Amino acid sequence: MPDIEWTFRSAIQLAVVAFAAWILLRTLWEVFDALESRTWPTTSGVIVASKVTEEAGSEGDRMFRAKVAYRFTVARQEILSDRTCFGATGRRKVRARRRGDGFLQSRKPA
């Protein structure tokens, strides 16, 4: 009969190793995306609005956040967006695509 304490310790160690492997794979995926983005098509854009807001941090410290709205054209379609993130934060909203039509969380200009 296996030692219960050893089995529990092994399960904890396996969980820690699995979590570390997940973090490593996610980091490698982010690096791959960042390197791949160098080959994505580019276009010019125009900033249509910008401001800096002040917020209270979790420990009462001051934090500043840039709010930017911009406009650009891809395949003769004008796109207005305020998305300024790339990577894991952005991936939750929209998976980046090579063509640029899904890279930004976009909406048609008013």
mmCIF file of N, CA and C in Angstrom:
data_model
loop_
_atom_site.group_PDB
_atom_site.id
_atom_site.type_symbol
_atom_site.label_atom_id
_atom_site.label_comp_id
_atom_site.label_asym_id
_atom_site.label_seq_id
_atom_site.Cartn_x
_atom_site.Cartn_y
_atom_site.Cartn_z
ATOM 1 N N MET A 1 0.848 -1.179 0.000
ATOM 2 C CA MET A 1 0.000 0.000 0.000
ATOM 3 C C MET A 1 0.895 1.245 0.000
ATOM 4 N N PRO A 2 0.636 2.212 -0.908
ATOM 5 C CA PRO A 2 1.507 3.383 -0.993
ATOM 6 C C PRO A 2 1.352 4.279 0.233
ATOM 7 N N ASP A 3 2.423 4.964 0.536
ATOM 8 C CA ASP A 3 2.426 5.918 1.642
ATOM 9 C C ASP A 3 1.581 7.132 1.239
ATOM 10 N N ILE A 4 0.537 7.442 2.017
ATOM 11 C CA ILE A 4 -0.396 8.519 1.657
ATOM 12 C C ILE A 4 0.311 9.868 1.637
ATOM 13 N N GLU A 5 1.205 10.112 2.593
ATOM 14 C CA GLU A 5 1.926 11.391 2.625
ATOM 15 C C GLU A 5 2.778 11.549 1.375
ATOM 16 N N TRP A 6 3.453 10.475 0.931
ATOM 17 C CA TRP A 6 4.281 10.540 -0.272
ATOM 18 C C TRP A 6 3.408 10.786 -1.500
ATOM 19 N N THR A 7 2.262 10.140 -1.587
ATOM 20 C CA THR A 7 1.355 10.303 -2.719
ATOM 21 C C THR A 7 0.838 11.732 -2.789
ATOM 22 N N PHE A 8 0.464 12.296 -1.644
ATOM 23 C CA PHE A 8 -0.016 13.675 -1.610
ATOM 24 C C PHE A 8 1.093 14.636 -2.021
ATOM 25 N N ARG A 9 2.294 14.426 -1.508
ATOM 26 C CA ARG A 9 3.440 15.277 -1.867
ATOM 27 C C ARG A 9 3.714 15.183 -3.362
ATOM 28 N N SER A 10 3.635 13.994 -3.928
ATOM 29 C CA SER A 10 3.851 13.810 -5.368
ATOM 30 C C SER A 10 2.786 14.539 -6.183
ATOM 31 N N ALA A 11 1.549 14.505 -5.716
ATOM 32 C CA ALA A 11 0.462 15.194 -6.424
ATOM 33 C C ALA A 11 0.700 16.705 -6.410
ATOM 34 N N ILE A 12 1.145 17.238 -5.293
ATOM 35 C CA ILE A 12 1.443 18.671 -5.192
ATOM 36 C C ILE A 12 2.601 19.025 -6.127
ATOM 37 N N GLN A 13 3.639 18.213 -6.126
ATOM 38 C CA GLN A 13 4.786 18.467 -7.001
ATOM 39 C C GLN A 13 4.368 18.410 -8.467
ATOM 40 N N LEU A 14 3.537 17.456 -8.819
ATOM 41 C CA LEU A 14 3.058 17.350 -10.194
ATOM 42 C C LEU A 14 2.244 18.579 -10.573
ATOM 43 N N ALA A 15 1.414 19.063 -9.673
ATOM 44 C CA ALA A 15 0.613 20.258 -9.949
ATOM 45 C C ALA A 15 1.510 21.476 -10.153
ATOM 46 N N VAL A 16 2.543 21.616 -9.342
ATOM 47 C CA VAL A 16 3.472 22.745 -9.480
ATOM 48 C C VAL A 16 4.214 22.661 -10.807
ATOM 49 N N VAL A 17 4.670 21.486 -11.185
ATOM 50 C CA VAL A 17 5.375 21.306 -12.455
ATOM 51 C C VAL A 17 4.434 21.593 -13.627
ATOM 52 N N ALA A 18 3.197 21.126 -13.545
ATOM 53 C CA ALA A 18 2.233 21.371 -14.622
ATOM 54 C C ALA A 18 1.946 22.861 -14.761
ATOM 55 N N PHE A 19 1.796 23.559 -13.650
ATOM 56 C CA PHE A 19 1.553 25.004 -13.686
ATOM 57 C C PHE A 19 2.747 25.747 -14.282
ATOM 58 N N ALA A 20 3.955 25.363 -13.884
ATOM 59 C CA ALA A 20 5.166 25.986 -14.430
ATOM 60 C C ALA A 20 5.276 25.722 -15.935
ATOM 61 N N ALA A 21 4.932 24.523 -16.362
ATOM 62 C CA ALA A 21 4.971 24.200 -17.793
ATOM 63 C C ALA A 21 3.951 25.031 -18.550
ATOM 64 N N TRP A 22 2.763 25.230 -17.977
ATOM 65 C CA TRP A 22 1.741 26.062 -18.615
ATOM 66 C C TRP A 22 2.227 27.499 -18.772
ATOM 67 N N ILE A 23 2.854 28.047 -17.724
ATOM 68 C CA ILE A 23 3.390 29.416 -17.802
ATOM 69 C C ILE A 23 4.473 29.499 -18.868
ATOM 70 N N LEU A 24 5.360 28.510 -18.922
ATOM 71 C CA LEU A 24 6.426 28.502 -19.928
ATOM 72 C C LEU A 24 5.842 28.438 -21.334
ATOM 73 N N LEU A 25 4.883 27.557 -21.572
ATOM 74 C CA LEU A 25 4.288 27.447 -22.905
ATOM 75 C C LEU A 25 3.557 28.728 -23.295
ATOM 76 N N ARG A 26 2.858 29.320 -22.363
ATOM 77 C CA ARG A 26 2.150 30.571 -22.652
ATOM 78 C C ARG A 26 3.135 31.695 -22.989
ATOM 79 N N THR A 27 4.235 31.759 -22.260
ATOM 80 C CA THR A 27 5.264 32.764 -22.531
ATOM 81 C C THR A 27 5.888 32.539 -23.900
ATOM 82 N N LEU A 28 6.191 31.293 -24.214
ATOM 83 C CA LEU A 28 6.755 30.987 -25.531
ATOM 84 C C LEU A 28 5.773 31.347 -26.640
ATOM 85 N N TRP A 29 4.478 31.133 -26.422
ATOM 86 C CA TRP A 29 3.454 31.492 -27.411
ATOM 87 C C TRP A 29 3.436 32.999 -27.619
ATOM 88 N N GLU A 30 3.558 33.769 -26.526
ATOM 89 C CA GLU A 30 3.592 35.233 -26.627
ATOM 90 C C GLU A 30 4.813 35.691 -27.417
ATOM 91 N N VAL A 31 5.946 35.080 -27.171
ATOM 92 C CA VAL A 31 7.162 35.429 -27.909
ATOM 93 C C VAL A 31 6.978 35.101 -29.389
ATOM 94 N N PHE A 32 6.405 33.945 -29.692
ATOM 95 C CA PHE A 32 6.142 33.558 -31.080
ATOM 96 C C PHE A 32 5.241 34.590 -31.753
ATOM 97 N N ASP A 33 4.147 34.982 -31.083
ATOM 98 C CA ASP A 33 3.249 35.993 -31.646
ATOM 99 C C ASP A 33 3.970 37.312 -31.889
ATOM 100 N N ALA A 34 4.785 37.720 -30.924
ATOM 101 C CA ALA A 34 5.507 38.985 -31.069
ATOM 102 C C ALA A 34 6.465 38.927 -32.259
ATOM 103 N N LEU A 35 7.178 37.827 -32.411
ATOM 104 C CA LEU A 35 8.099 37.690 -33.547
ATOM 105 C C LEU A 35 7.331 37.631 -34.863
ATOM 106 N N GLU A 36 6.227 36.918 -34.877
ATOM 107 C CA GLU A 36 5.427 36.802 -36.093
ATOM 108 C C GLU A 36 4.833 38.152 -36.502
ATOM 109 N N SER A 37 4.512 38.999 -35.532
ATOM 110 C CA SER A 37 3.880 40.283 -35.846
ATOM 111 C C SER A 37 4.798 41.191 -36.657
ATOM 112 N N ARG A 38 6.096 40.928 -36.641
ATOM 113 C CA ARG A 38 7.015 41.753 -37.445
ATOM 114 C C ARG A 38 6.755 41.595 -38.938
ATOM 115 N N THR A 39 6.116 40.502 -39.342
ATOM 116 C CA THR A 39 5.851 40.267 -40.771
ATOM 117 C C THR A 39 4.441 40.677 -41.177
ATOM 118 N N TRP A 40 3.636 41.158 -40.237
ATOM 119 C CA TRP A 40 2.278 41.565 -40.557
ATOM 120 C C TRP A 40 2.293 42.817 -41.419
ATOM 121 N N PRO A 41 1.306 42.974 -42.267
ATOM 122 C CA PRO A 41 1.216 44.199 -43.066
ATOM 123 C C PRO A 41 1.022 45.417 -42.156
ATOM 124 N N THR A 42 1.435 46.564 -42.638
ATOM 125 C CA THR A 42 1.288 47.799 -41.871
ATOM 126 C C THR A 42 0.482 48.811 -42.671
ATOM 127 N N THR A 43 -0.021 49.806 -41.986
ATOM 128 C CA THR A 43 -0.743 50.895 -42.625
ATOM 129 C C THR A 43 -0.583 52.137 -41.763
ATOM 130 N N SER A 44 -0.856 53.275 -42.331
ATOM 131 C CA SER A 44 -0.822 54.517 -41.568
ATOM 132 C C SER A 44 -2.163 54.711 -40.883
ATOM 133 N N GLY A 45 -2.151 55.460 -39.797
ATOM 134 C CA GLY A 45 -3.376 55.748 -39.078
ATOM 135 C C GLY A 45 -3.350 57.163 -38.533
ATOM 136 N N VAL A 46 -4.472 57.574 -37.996
ATOM 137 C CA VAL A 46 -4.608 58.914 -37.431
ATOM 138 C C VAL A 46 -5.200 58.783 -36.033
ATOM 139 N N ILE A 47 -4.587 59.435 -35.052
ATOM 140 C CA ILE A 47 -5.145 59.478 -33.705
ATOM 141 C C ILE A 47 -6.265 60.506 -33.709
ATOM 142 N N VAL A 48 -7.464 60.083 -33.328
ATOM 143 C CA VAL A 48 -8.618 60.988 -33.357
ATOM 144 C C VAL A 48 -8.960 61.513 -31.964
ATOM 145 N N ALA A 49 -8.494 60.871 -30.903
ATOM 146 C CA ALA A 49 -8.721 61.350 -29.541
ATOM 147 C C ALA A 49 -7.708 60.690 -28.613
ATOM 148 N N SER A 50 -7.317 61.430 -27.577
ATOM 149 C CA SER A 50 -6.427 60.858 -26.574
ATOM 150 C C SER A 50 -6.581 61.612 -25.265
ATOM 151 N N LYS A 51 -6.427 60.896 -24.175
ATOM 152 C CA LYS A 51 -6.433 61.527 -22.863
ATOM 153 C C LYS A 51 -5.776 60.570 -21.877
ATOM 154 N N VAL A 52 -5.363 61.110 -20.738
ATOM 155 C CA VAL A 52 -4.777 60.318 -19.664
ATOM 156 C C VAL A 52 -5.704 60.422 -18.467
ATOM 157 N N THR A 53 -6.076 59.266 -17.910
ATOM 158 C CA THR A 53 -6.928 59.252 -16.730
ATOM 159 C C THR A 53 -6.122 58.768 -15.532
ATOM 160 N N GLU A 54 -6.481 59.272 -14.371
ATOM 161 C CA GLU A 54 -5.807 58.862 -13.138
ATOM 162 C C GLU A 54 -6.739 57.938 -12.379
ATOM 163 N N GLU A 55 -6.194 56.843 -11.872
ATOM 164 C CA GLU A 55 -6.972 55.871 -11.123
ATOM 165 C C GLU A 55 -6.218 55.507 -9.854
ATOM 166 N N ALA A 56 -6.936 55.055 -8.866
ATOM 167 C CA ALA A 56 -6.302 54.583 -7.637
ATOM 168 C C ALA A 56 -5.870 53.139 -7.829
ATOM 169 N N GLY A 57 -4.631 52.856 -7.480
ATOM 170 C CA GLY A 57 -4.131 51.492 -7.576
ATOM 171 C C GLY A 57 -4.632 50.637 -6.430
ATOM 172 N N SER A 58 -4.309 49.360 -6.451
ATOM 173 C CA SER A 58 -4.789 48.426 -5.438
ATOM 174 C C SER A 58 -4.242 48.738 -4.052
ATOM 175 N N GLU A 59 -3.108 49.401 -3.982
ATOM 176 C CA GLU A 59 -2.507 49.745 -2.691
ATOM 177 C C GLU A 59 -2.624 51.238 -2.400
ATOM 178 N N GLY A 60 -3.561 51.904 -3.053
ATOM 179 C CA GLY A 60 -3.780 53.314 -2.815
ATOM 180 C C GLY A 60 -2.837 54.230 -3.583
ATOM 181 N N ASP A 61 -1.956 53.673 -4.385
ATOM 182 C CA ASP A 61 -1.042 54.495 -5.169
ATOM 183 C C ASP A 61 -1.746 55.033 -6.412
ATOM 184 N N ARG A 62 -1.145 56.027 -7.030
ATOM 185 C CA ARG A 62 -1.736 56.631 -8.226
ATOM 186 C C ARG A 62 -1.305 55.859 -9.467
ATOM 187 N N MET A 63 -2.266 55.602 -10.346
ATOM 188 C CA MET A 63 -1.991 54.950 -11.619
ATOM 189 C C MET A 63 -2.546 55.827 -12.727
ATOM 190 N N PHE A 64 -1.876 55.819 -13.861
ATOM 191 C CA PHE A 64 -2.325 56.600 -15.004
ATOM 192 C C PHE A 64 -2.568 55.659 -16.171
ATOM 193 N N ARG A 65 -3.645 55.902 -16.893
ATOM 194 C CA ARG A 65 -3.996 55.061 -18.031
ATOM 195 C C ARG A 65 -4.218 55.949 -19.252
ATOM 196 N N ALA A 66 -3.579 55.572 -20.342
ATOM 197 C CA ALA A 66 -3.754 56.308 -21.600
ATOM 198 C C ALA A 66 -4.973 55.773 -22.333
ATOM 199 N N LYS A 67 -5.834 56.654 -22.736
ATOM 200 C CA LYS A 67 -7.008 56.305 -23.546
ATOM 201 C C LYS A 67 -6.780 56.920 -24.922
ATOM 202 N N VAL A 68 -6.724 56.089 -25.948
ATOM 203 C CA VAL A 68 -6.429 56.549 -27.301
ATOM 204 C C VAL A 68 -7.453 55.957 -28.264
ATOM 205 N N ALA A 69 -7.955 56.782 -29.151
ATOM 206 C CA ALA A 69 -8.824 56.308 -30.233
ATOM 207 C C ALA A 69 -8.130 56.674 -31.539
ATOM 208 N N TYR A 70 -8.182 55.788 -32.501
ATOM 209 C CA TYR A 70 -7.484 56.031 -33.757
ATOM 210 C C TYR A 70 -8.278 55.438 -34.916
ATOM 211 N N ARG A 71 -7.906 55.878 -36.103
ATOM 212 C CA ARG A 71 -8.595 55.472 -37.330
ATOM 213 C C ARG A 71 -7.532 55.050 -38.341
ATOM 214 N N PHE A 72 -7.820 53.989 -39.079
ATOM 215 C CA PHE A 72 -6.927 53.533 -40.139
ATOM 216 C C PHE A 72 -7.748 52.817 -41.205
ATOM 217 N N THR A 73 -7.131 52.552 -42.338
ATOM 218 C CA THR A 73 -7.827 51.908 -43.443
ATOM 219 C C THR A 73 -7.106 50.620 -43.824
ATOM 220 N N VAL A 74 -7.881 49.566 -43.993
ATOM 221 C CA VAL A 74 -7.364 48.272 -44.454
ATOM 222 C C VAL A 74 -8.306 47.788 -45.544
ATOM 223 N N ALA A 75 -7.764 47.464 -46.699
ATOM 224 C CA ALA A 75 -8.549 46.970 -47.832
ATOM 225 C C ALA A 75 -9.738 47.894 -48.116
ATOM 226 N N ARG A 76 -9.459 49.177 -48.150
ATOM 227 C CA ARG A 76 -10.451 50.222 -48.439
ATOM 228 C C ARG A 76 -11.593 50.270 -47.424
ATOM 229 N N GLN A 77 -11.384 49.693 -46.238
ATOM 230 C CA GLN A 77 -12.377 49.757 -45.171
ATOM 231 C C GLN A 77 -11.791 50.578 -44.027
ATOM 232 N N GLU A 78 -12.481 51.664 -43.669
ATOM 233 C CA GLU A 78 -12.013 52.502 -42.569
ATOM 234 C C GLU A 78 -12.425 51.869 -41.245
ATOM 235 N N ILE A 79 -11.470 51.804 -40.330
ATOM 236 C CA ILE A 79 -11.707 51.172 -39.033
ATOM 237 C C ILE A 79 -11.366 52.173 -37.943
ATOM 238 N N LEU A 80 -12.236 52.277 -36.938
ATOM 239 C CA LEU A 80 -12.029 53.119 -35.772
ATOM 240 C C LEU A 80 -11.877 52.196 -34.577
ATOM 241 N N SER A 81 -10.837 52.401 -33.775
ATOM 242 C CA SER A 81 -10.599 51.511 -32.642
ATOM 243 C C SER A 81 -10.007 52.286 -31.481
ATOM 244 N N ASP A 82 -10.121 51.698 -30.295
ATOM 245 C CA ASP A 82 -9.468 52.258 -29.113
ATOM 246 C C ASP A 82 -8.634 51.188 -28.403
ATOM 247 N N ARG A 83 -8.405 50.091 -29.079
ATOM 248 C CA ARG A 83 -7.635 48.994 -28.493
ATOM 249 C C ARG A 83 -6.141 49.286 -28.602
ATOM 250 N N THR A 84 -5.439 49.174 -27.485
ATOM 251 C CA THR A 84 -4.009 49.475 -27.480
ATOM 252 C C THR A 84 -3.189 48.347 -26.881
ATOM 253 N N CYS A 85 -3.742 47.139 -26.802
ATOM 254 C CA CYS A 85 -3.003 46.046 -26.185
ATOM 255 C C CYS A 85 -2.631 44.991 -27.214
ATOM 256 N N PHE A 86 -1.643 44.213 -26.856
ATOM 257 C CA PHE A 86 -1.170 43.120 -27.687
ATOM 258 C C PHE A 86 -0.768 41.995 -26.751
ATOM 259 N N GLY A 87 -1.015 40.762 -27.139
ATOM 260 C CA GLY A 87 -0.569 39.648 -26.321
ATOM 261 C C GLY A 87 -1.687 39.065 -25.498
ATOM 262 N N ALA A 88 -1.340 38.533 -24.332
ATOM 263 C CA ALA A 88 -2.304 37.809 -23.509
ATOM 264 C C ALA A 88 -3.504 38.663 -23.152
ATOM 265 N N THR A 89 -3.279 39.907 -22.823
ATOM 266 C CA THR A 89 -4.386 40.783 -22.478
ATOM 267 C C THR A 89 -5.307 40.947 -23.666
ATOM 268 N N GLY A 90 -4.725 41.124 -24.842
ATOM 269 C CA GLY A 90 -5.527 41.291 -26.037
ATOM 270 C C GLY A 90 -6.128 40.003 -26.531
ATOM 271 N N ARG A 91 -5.492 38.898 -26.273
ATOM 272 C CA ARG A 91 -5.956 37.625 -26.799
ATOM 273 C C ARG A 91 -7.312 37.252 -26.229
ATOM 274 N N ARG A 92 -7.602 37.672 -25.005
ATOM 275 C CA ARG A 92 -8.901 37.355 -24.441
ATOM 276 C C ARG A 92 -10.024 37.997 -25.240
ATOM 277 N N LYS A 93 -9.760 39.146 -25.849
ATOM 278 C CA LYS A 93 -10.798 39.864 -26.589
ATOM 279 C C LYS A 93 -10.893 39.365 -28.028
ATOM 280 N N VAL A 94 -9.779 39.372 -28.721
ATOM 281 C CA VAL A 94 -9.772 38.998 -30.131
ATOM 282 C C VAL A 94 -8.435 38.340 -30.433
ATOM 283 N N ARG A 95 -8.465 37.194 -31.040
ATOM 284 C CA ARG A 95 -7.226 36.521 -31.438
ATOM 285 C C ARG A 95 -6.629 37.274 -32.615
ATOM 286 N N ALA A 96 -5.361 37.631 -32.517
ATOM 287 C CA ALA A 96 -4.709 38.379 -33.584
ATOM 288 C C ALA A 96 -4.665 37.548 -34.859
ATOM 289 N N ARG A 97 -4.879 38.208 -35.974
ATOM 290 C CA ARG A 97 -4.815 37.548 -37.277
ATOM 291 C C ARG A 97 -3.797 38.232 -38.150
ATOM 292 N N ARG A 98 -3.218 37.492 -39.036
ATOM 293 C CA ARG A 98 -2.156 37.995 -39.892
ATOM 294 C C ARG A 98 -2.629 39.138 -40.790
ATOM 295 N N ARG A 99 -3.838 39.101 -41.323
ATOM 296 C CA ARG A 99 -4.278 40.091 -42.297
ATOM 297 C C ARG A 99 -4.575 41.447 -41.679
ATOM 298 N N GLY A 100 -4.795 41.502 -40.391
ATOM 299 C CA GLY A 100 -5.098 42.778 -39.768
ATOM 300 C C GLY A 100 -6.580 43.023 -39.595
ATOM 301 N N ASP A 101 -7.439 42.212 -40.228
ATOM 302 C CA ASP A 101 -8.868 42.475 -40.121
ATOM 303 C C ASP A 101 -9.438 42.016 -38.786
ATOM 304 N N GLY A 102 -8.698 41.229 -38.039
ATOM 305 C CA GLY A 102 -9.177 40.815 -36.732
ATOM 306 C C GLY A 102 -8.234 41.200 -35.623
ATOM 307 N N PHE A 103 -7.150 41.887 -35.951
ATOM 308 C CA PHE A 103 -6.166 42.225 -34.928
ATOM 309 C C PHE A 103 -6.722 43.222 -33.936
ATOM 310 N N LEU A 104 -7.460 44.188 -34.418
ATOM 311 C CA LEU A 104 -8.004 45.208 -33.545
ATOM 312 C C LEU A 104 -9.475 44.938 -33.293
ATOM 313 N N GLN A 105 -9.879 45.159 -32.068
ATOM 314 C CA GLN A 105 -11.294 45.082 -31.773
ATOM 315 C C GLN A 105 -11.888 46.358 -32.361
ATOM 316 N N SER A 106 -12.556 46.233 -33.439
ATOM 317 C CA SER A 106 -12.894 47.418 -34.222
ATOM 318 C C SER A 106 -14.397 47.590 -34.381
ATOM 319 N N ARG A 107 -14.748 48.771 -34.793
ATOM 320 C CA ARG A 107 -16.133 49.072 -35.135
ATOM 321 C C ARG A 107 -16.115 50.066 -36.292
ATOM 322 N N LYS A 108 -17.180 50.106 -37.033
ATOM 323 C CA LYS A 108 -17.272 51.045 -38.149
ATOM 324 C C LYS A 108 -17.320 52.472 -37.596
ATOM 325 N N PRO A 109 -16.644 53.408 -38.259
ATOM 326 C CA PRO A 109 -16.700 54.787 -37.772
ATOM 327 C C PRO A 109 -18.112 55.357 -37.897
ATOM 328 N N ALA A 110 -18.435 56.267 -36.971
ATOM 329 C CA ALA A 110 -19.782 56.876 -36.982
ATOM 330 C C ALA A 110 -19.913 57.881 -38.096
#
